[in-house]
Tab-separated table of C-alpha atoms and ligand atoms in Angstrom:
chain	number	residue	atom	x	y	z
A	1	MET	CA	99.673	11.731	108.391
A	2	MET	CA	102.035	15.153	107.275
A	3	GLN	CA	105.699	13.625	106.059
A	4	LEU	CA	107.398	16.293	108.432
A	5	ARG	CA	110.659	14.973	108.927
A	6	ASN	CA	113.527	13.253	105.631
A	7	THR	CA	114.108	9.515	105.518
A	8	SER	CA	116.766	8.088	103.382
A	9	THR	CA	114.720	7.838	100.687
A	10	GLY	CA	113.237	11.094	100.592
A	11	TYR	CA	112.610	15.119	101.718
A	12	GLY	CA	110.057	15.593	104.336
A	13	ASN	CA	107.565	18.294	104.407
A	14	VAL	CA	109.281	20.996	106.867
A	15	ALA	CA	112.575	20.526	104.158
A	16	ILE	CA	109.996	20.785	101.179
A	17	ALA	CA	108.922	24.553	102.542
A	18	PHE	CA	111.779	25.280	103.330
A	19	HIS	CA	113.371	24.656	99.975
A	20	TRP	CA	110.571	26.175	97.895
A	21	THR	CA	110.707	30.107	100.251
A	22	MET	CA	114.015	30.353	100.252
A	23	ALA	CA	114.238	30.056	96.458
A	24	ALA	CA	111.517	31.413	96.052
A	25	LEU	CA	112.847	34.777	98.536
A	26	MET	CA	116.044	34.011	96.733
A	27	ILE	CA	115.047	34.722	93.027
A	28	GLY	CA	113.234	37.957	94.079
A	29	MET	CA	116.209	39.168	95.913
A	30	PHE	CA	118.368	38.388	93.480
A	31	ALA	CA	116.023	40.823	90.894
A	32	VAL	CA	115.237	43.560	93.336
A	33	GLY	CA	119.188	44.023	94.039
A	34	LYS	CA	119.655	44.180	90.621
A	35	TYR	CA	116.749	46.228	90.079
A	36	MET	CA	117.534	49.218	92.668
A	37	SER	CA	121.127	49.410	92.083
A	38	GLY	CA	120.250	51.263	89.211
A	39	LEU	CA	117.799	53.239	90.172
A	40	ASP	CA	118.607	56.779	91.195
A	41	PRO	CA	119.681	57.854	95.044
A	42	THR	CA	116.893	60.706	95.246
A	43	ALA	CA	113.695	59.367	92.940
A	44	PRO	CA	110.790	59.250	95.704
A	45	ASP	CA	110.609	55.265	96.311
A	46	THR	CA	114.408	54.327	96.171
A	47	PHE	CA	114.613	54.103	99.906
A	48	ALA	CA	111.307	52.089	100.491
A	49	ILE	CA	112.863	49.599	97.751
A	50	TYR	CA	116.127	49.171	99.659
A	51	GLN	CA	114.312	48.530	102.491
A	52	TRP	CA	112.079	46.127	101.354
A	53	HIS	CA	115.078	44.390	100.693
A	54	LYS	CA	117.663	44.484	103.300
A	55	SER	CA	113.695	43.567	105.517
A	56	PHE	CA	112.849	40.431	103.064
A	57	GLY	CA	117.976	39.443	103.802
A	58	PHE	CA	116.949	39.209	107.889
A	59	VAL	CA	114.507	37.575	107.096
A	60	VAL	CA	116.699	35.374	104.336
A	61	LEU	CA	119.648	34.507	107.173
A	62	ALA	CA	116.967	33.878	109.914
A	63	LEU	CA	115.387	31.520	107.899
A	64	ALA	CA	118.893	29.853	106.950
A	65	ALA	CA	120.161	29.288	109.898
A	66	LEU	CA	116.398	27.249	111.531
A	67	ARG	CA	117.160	25.649	108.014
A	68	LEU	CA	120.847	24.353	108.918
A	69	LEU	CA	119.397	23.343	112.641
A	70	TRP	CA	115.981	21.049	110.725
A	71	ARG	CA	118.901	19.690	107.988
A	72	ALA	CA	121.329	18.509	111.031
A	73	VAL	CA	118.655	16.899	112.935
A	74	ASN	CA	117.575	14.900	110.222
A	75	PRO	CA	118.678	12.354	107.905
A	76	SER	CA	119.812	13.632	104.700
A	77	PRO	CA	118.549	11.262	101.715
A	78	ALA	CA	120.979	9.385	99.357
A	79	LEU	CA	121.867	9.983	96.227
A	80	PRO	CA	121.230	7.429	94.188
A	81	ALA	CA	123.544	4.123	93.912
A	82	SER	CA	124.609	4.682	90.866
A	83	MET	CA	125.570	8.181	90.914
A	84	PRO	CA	129.394	8.215	89.736
A	85	THR	CA	132.392	10.007	92.393
A	86	TYR	CA	132.249	12.976	90.925
A	87	GLN	CA	129.029	13.716	90.505
A	88	ARG	CA	128.422	12.964	94.045
A	89	ILE	CA	130.966	15.536	94.808
A	90	ALA	CA	129.971	18.216	92.625
A	91	SER	CA	127.011	17.208	94.185
A	92	HIS	CA	128.298	18.011	97.905
A	93	LEU	CA	130.245	21.505	96.694
A	94	GLY	CA	127.465	23.040	94.610
A	95	HIS	CA	124.539	22.308	97.909
A	96	ALA	CA	127.403	23.085	100.779
A	97	GLY	CA	127.797	26.701	97.797
A	98	LEU	CA	123.576	27.116	97.841
A	99	TYR	CA	124.425	27.140	102.196
A	100	PHE	CA	126.989	29.155	101.814
A	101	VAL	CA	125.355	32.156	100.075
A	102	LEU	CA	122.150	31.712	101.882
A	103	PHE	CA	124.404	33.020	105.008
A	104	ALA	CA	127.168	35.306	103.169
A	105	LEU	CA	124.497	37.397	100.199
A	106	PRO	CA	122.425	38.402	103.853
A	107	ILE	CA	125.653	39.032	106.443
A	108	SER	CA	127.587	41.341	102.919
A	109	GLY	CA	124.791	43.127	103.617
A	110	TRP	CA	124.300	43.814	106.832
A	111	LEU	CA	127.783	44.902	106.540
A	112	MET	CA	127.443	47.120	104.054
A	113	VAL	CA	125.128	48.912	105.463
A	114	SER	CA	126.180	48.448	108.562
A	115	ALA	CA	129.886	50.683	106.732
A	116	SER	CA	127.518	53.789	104.897
A	117	PRO	CA	129.561	56.811	106.183
A	118	TRP	CA	125.345	57.418	105.672
A	119	GLY	CA	124.594	55.907	108.476
A	120	ILE	CA	120.936	54.606	107.458
A	121	PRO	CA	119.352	52.785	110.275
A	122	THR	CA	118.094	48.461	109.649
A	123	VAL	CA	114.612	48.283	110.711
A	124	LEU	CA	112.205	45.246	109.632
A	125	PHE	CA	109.362	46.165	107.962
A	126	ASN	CA	109.309	49.436	109.796
A	127	VAL	CA	108.731	48.121	112.741
A	128	ILE	CA	112.247	45.527	114.090
A	129	PRO	CA	115.148	47.869	114.429
A	130	VAL	CA	118.540	45.813	113.848
A	131	PRO	CA	122.080	47.004	115.282
A	132	HIS	CA	125.295	47.979	113.149
A	133	LEU	CA	127.770	44.895	112.963
A	134	PRO	CA	131.423	46.255	113.666
A	135	VAL	CA	133.075	46.508	110.323
A	136	PRO	CA	136.413	45.129	110.497
A	137	GLU	CA	139.139	48.559	110.211
A	138	VAL	CA	141.333	46.666	108.338
A	139	LEU	CA	138.910	47.853	105.361
A	140	GLY	CA	139.901	51.190	106.094
A	141	THR	CA	137.613	53.844	105.929
A	142	ASN	CA	133.670	53.906	105.806
A	143	ALA	CA	133.445	55.217	102.630
A	144	GLU	CA	136.021	52.646	100.712
A	145	ALA	CA	134.733	49.578	103.209
A	146	GLU	CA	130.786	50.002	102.411
A	147	GLU	CA	133.143	50.625	98.302
A	148	PHE	CA	134.372	47.542	99.336
A	149	LEU	CA	131.143	45.510	100.209
A	150	LYS	CA	129.839	46.569	97.807
A	151	GLU	CA	132.032	44.476	95.447
A	152	VAL	CA	132.041	41.563	98.006
A	153	HIS	CA	128.306	41.546	97.364
A	154	GLU	CA	127.742	41.834	93.546
A	155	LEU	CA	130.524	39.157	93.227
A	156	LEU	CA	128.027	37.053	96.016
A	157	GLY	CA	125.194	37.454	93.643
A	158	PHE	CA	127.385	35.807	90.836
A	159	VAL	CA	128.470	33.066	93.123
A	160	LEU	CA	124.003	32.826	93.515
A	161	LEU	CA	123.552	33.155	90.122
A	162	ALA	CA	126.003	29.829	88.668
A	163	LEU	CA	125.607	28.146	91.490
A	164	PHE	CA	121.527	28.030	90.554
A	165	VAL	CA	121.894	27.682	86.901
A	166	ALA	CA	123.884	24.486	87.692
A	167	HIS	CA	121.526	23.057	90.765
A	168	VAL	CA	118.705	23.120	87.698
A	169	ALA	CA	120.237	22.191	85.764
A	170	ALA	CA	121.524	19.637	87.190
A	171	ALA	CA	118.319	18.657	88.851
A	172	LEU	CA	116.588	18.255	85.411
A	173	LYS	CA	119.343	16.197	84.023
A	174	HIS	CA	117.700	13.987	87.264
A	175	HIS	CA	114.169	13.943	86.236
A	176	PHE	CA	114.118	14.146	82.395
A	177	ILE	CA	117.225	12.248	81.647
A	178	ASN	CA	118.478	10.098	84.985
A	179	ARG	CA	114.528	9.417	85.477
A	180	ASP	CA	115.347	9.097	89.144
A	181	THR	CA	113.957	10.365	92.175
A	182	VAL	CA	115.943	13.442	93.755
A	183	MET	CA	113.450	15.582	91.607
A	184	LYS	CA	110.640	14.525	92.723
A	185	ARG	CA	112.189	14.649	96.124
A	186	ILE	CA	111.922	18.172	96.464
A	187	VAL	CA	108.312	17.985	94.994
A	188	SER	CA	106.254	15.931	97.327
A	189	THR	CA	106.985	13.628	99.712
A	190	ALA	CA	106.007	10.523	97.889
A	191	PRO	CA	109.485	9.456	97.473
A	192	ALA	CA	110.400	9.844	101.692
A	193	ARG	CA	107.493	7.688	102.818
A	194	VAL	CA	108.977	4.823	100.054
A	195	ASP	CA	111.379	4.349	103.118
A	196	THR	CA	108.519	3.951	105.572
A	197	VAL	CA	106.933	0.733	103.871
A	198	GLN	CA	110.236	-0.581	102.740
A	199	GLU	CA	110.971	-0.157	107.172
A	200	THR	CA	107.885	-1.696	109.109
B	301	HEM	C1	113.258	26.535	91.386
B	301	HEM	C2	114.838	26.090	90.817
B	301	HEM	C3	115.142	25.075	91.546
B	301	HEM	C4	115.215	23.701	91.123
B	301	HEM	C5	114.123	22.682	90.779
B	301	HEM	C6	115.933	22.952	92.561
B	301	HEM	C7	115.916	21.550	92.419
B	301	HEM	C8	115.846	21.486	93.796
B	301	HEM	C9	116.588	20.165	93.879
B	301	HEM	C10	115.889	19.074	93.120
B	301	HEM	C11	117.084	19.237	95.094
B	301	HEM	C12	117.031	18.016	95.913
B	301	HEM	C13	118.311	17.581	95.763
B	301	HEM	C14	118.944	15.635	96.020
B	301	HEM	O1	117.505	15.697	97.000
B	301	HEM	O2	119.851	15.640	96.994
B	301	HEM	C15	117.481	20.065	95.474
B	301	HEM	C16	118.100	20.659	97.358
B	301	HEM	C17	118.550	21.863	97.708
B	301	HEM	N1	117.988	23.020	96.911
B	301	HEM	FE1	117.085	23.456	95.768
B	301	HEM	N2	116.281	24.493	93.428
B	301	HEM	C18	115.554	25.294	93.005
B	301	HEM	C19	115.747	26.977	93.787
B	301	HEM	C20	116.680	26.752	94.951
B	301	HEM	C21	117.511	28.011	94.989
B	301	HEM	C22	117.492	29.314	94.525
B	301	HEM	C23	117.884	27.201	96.383
B	301	HEM	C24	118.919	28.570	97.431
B	301	HEM	C25	119.234	29.370	96.275
B	301	HEM	C26	118.385	26.564	96.251
B	301	HEM	C27	119.139	25.035	97.662
B	301	HEM	C28	119.164	23.973	97.574
B	301	HEM	C29	119.681	23.214	98.430
B	301	HEM	C30	120.534	23.887	99.703
B	301	HEM	C31	119.101	22.305	98.710
B	301	HEM	C32	119.608	20.222	99.680
B	301	HEM	C33	119.123	20.976	100.164
B	301	HEM	C34	119.389	19.354	101.706
B	301	HEM	O3	120.110	18.287	101.485
B	301	HEM	O4	119.873	19.643	102.477
B	301	HEM	N3	117.680	25.827	95.384
B	301	HEM	N4	116.882	21.921	95.339
B	302	HEM	C1	118.842	37.329	101.340
B	302	HEM	C2	120.079	37.607	100.556
B	302	HEM	C3	120.269	38.803	99.998
B	302	HEM	C4	120.591	38.853	97.882
B	302	HEM	C5	120.605	38.006	96.899
B	302	HEM	C6	121.094	39.855	97.502
B	302	HEM	C7	121.649	40.369	96.250
B	302	HEM	C8	121.013	41.751	95.858
B	302	HEM	C9	122.159	41.584	94.458
B	302	HEM	C10	121.841	41.117	93.558
B	302	HEM	C11	122.022	42.810	94.575
B	302	HEM	C12	122.780	44.184	93.419
B	302	HEM	C13	124.231	43.681	93.315
B	302	HEM	C14	124.733	45.089	91.886
B	302	HEM	O1	124.751	44.407	90.822
B	302	HEM	O2	125.423	45.673	92.005
B	302	HEM	C15	122.133	43.297	95.528
B	302	HEM	C16	122.359	45.094	95.935
B	302	HEM	C17	121.726	45.532	97.746
B	302	HEM	N1	121.902	44.475	98.098
B	302	HEM	FE1	121.438	43.151	99.019
B	302	HEM	N2	121.268	41.237	98.500
B	302	HEM	C18	120.407	40.592	99.738
B	302	HEM	C19	120.398	40.440	101.535
B	302	HEM	C20	120.562	41.772	101.808
B	302	HEM	C21	120.909	42.672	102.756
B	302	HEM	C22	120.671	41.741	104.133
B	302	HEM	C23	121.196	44.270	102.756
B	302	HEM	C24	120.999	44.873	103.733
B	302	HEM	C25	120.941	44.343	105.483
B	302	HEM	C26	121.080	43.970	101.072
B	302	HEM	C27	121.732	45.076	100.962
B	302	HEM	C28	121.964	45.607	99.387
B	302	HEM	C29	122.424	46.959	98.872
B	302	HEM	C30	122.274	48.057	99.665
B	302	HEM	C31	122.420	46.564	98.107
B	302	HEM	C32	122.663	47.710	96.792
B	302	HEM	C33	124.144	48.278	96.296
B	302	HEM	C34	124.345	49.487	95.830
B	302	HEM	O3	124.181	50.724	95.958
B	302	HEM	O4	124.958	49.410	94.705
B	302	HEM	N3	120.844	43.081	101.012
B	302	HEM	N4	121.410	42.754	96.567
């Protein structure tokens, strides 16, 4: 039987699939974002690359919402009992921060393209049209708002990078230094099943 749901000792297949699909998407989005913002805007492929970045950004936004819902109706695996309080707090803040950027990056991107004086339509994968968001008036003219939101989007990219580095460092520390199941349980459902065995 597939272990779909989380238990108090580990993640189920759904949470694991969300984690790695979104990790791959975010790493790809970051790289493409940095790459494309240095391109000549009039070069033949630039427009298409921007459209891909936007399309996959909306995939991230949709997955982020579904993932948070799934998380709300599942137990969260408990941290190892030996973990000191400051590490528990850091872990929760780090994960909250990662969830924050999973929403804030696509939303700031969406606002940015909505503010643009060019008014370029967003059509996901050339199929699904996405309306422009209303841009708060306090952000000034369209050009000013676009410039500001571009800065916000770039800054959020740095926040993602910083959280990601700390996140991977923490995962490696758990695996190689503490030798606990924190890393194993985002890769395999075996730690989640331990719980079922104990409960029955
Ligand atoms: C590529 C290297 C990565 C590794 C090795 C890794 C490792 C892990 C591990 C071990 C956990 C489980 C923590 C626990 O059991 O308490 C976890 C959870 C999490 N990871 Fe990653 N991760 C990676 C990439 C990412 C990326 C790129 C993101 C998002 C941008 C991300 C977002 C999250 C979130 C939000 C959680 C918390 C899940 C929850 O409990 O709801 N991870 N990760
Ligand atoms: C979902 C996660 C997303 C990530 C991780 C991400 C990441 C990035 C990064 C790192 C950059 C380069 C910033 C710089 O150094 O100047 C960038 C640029 C950009 N992103 Fe995103 N992005 C995401 C979603 C979106 C979405 C949904 C849209 C629009 C609907 C969008 C629109 C743009 C645009 C237009 C640029 C180019 C800005 C410029 O011309 O300098 N992004 N993105």
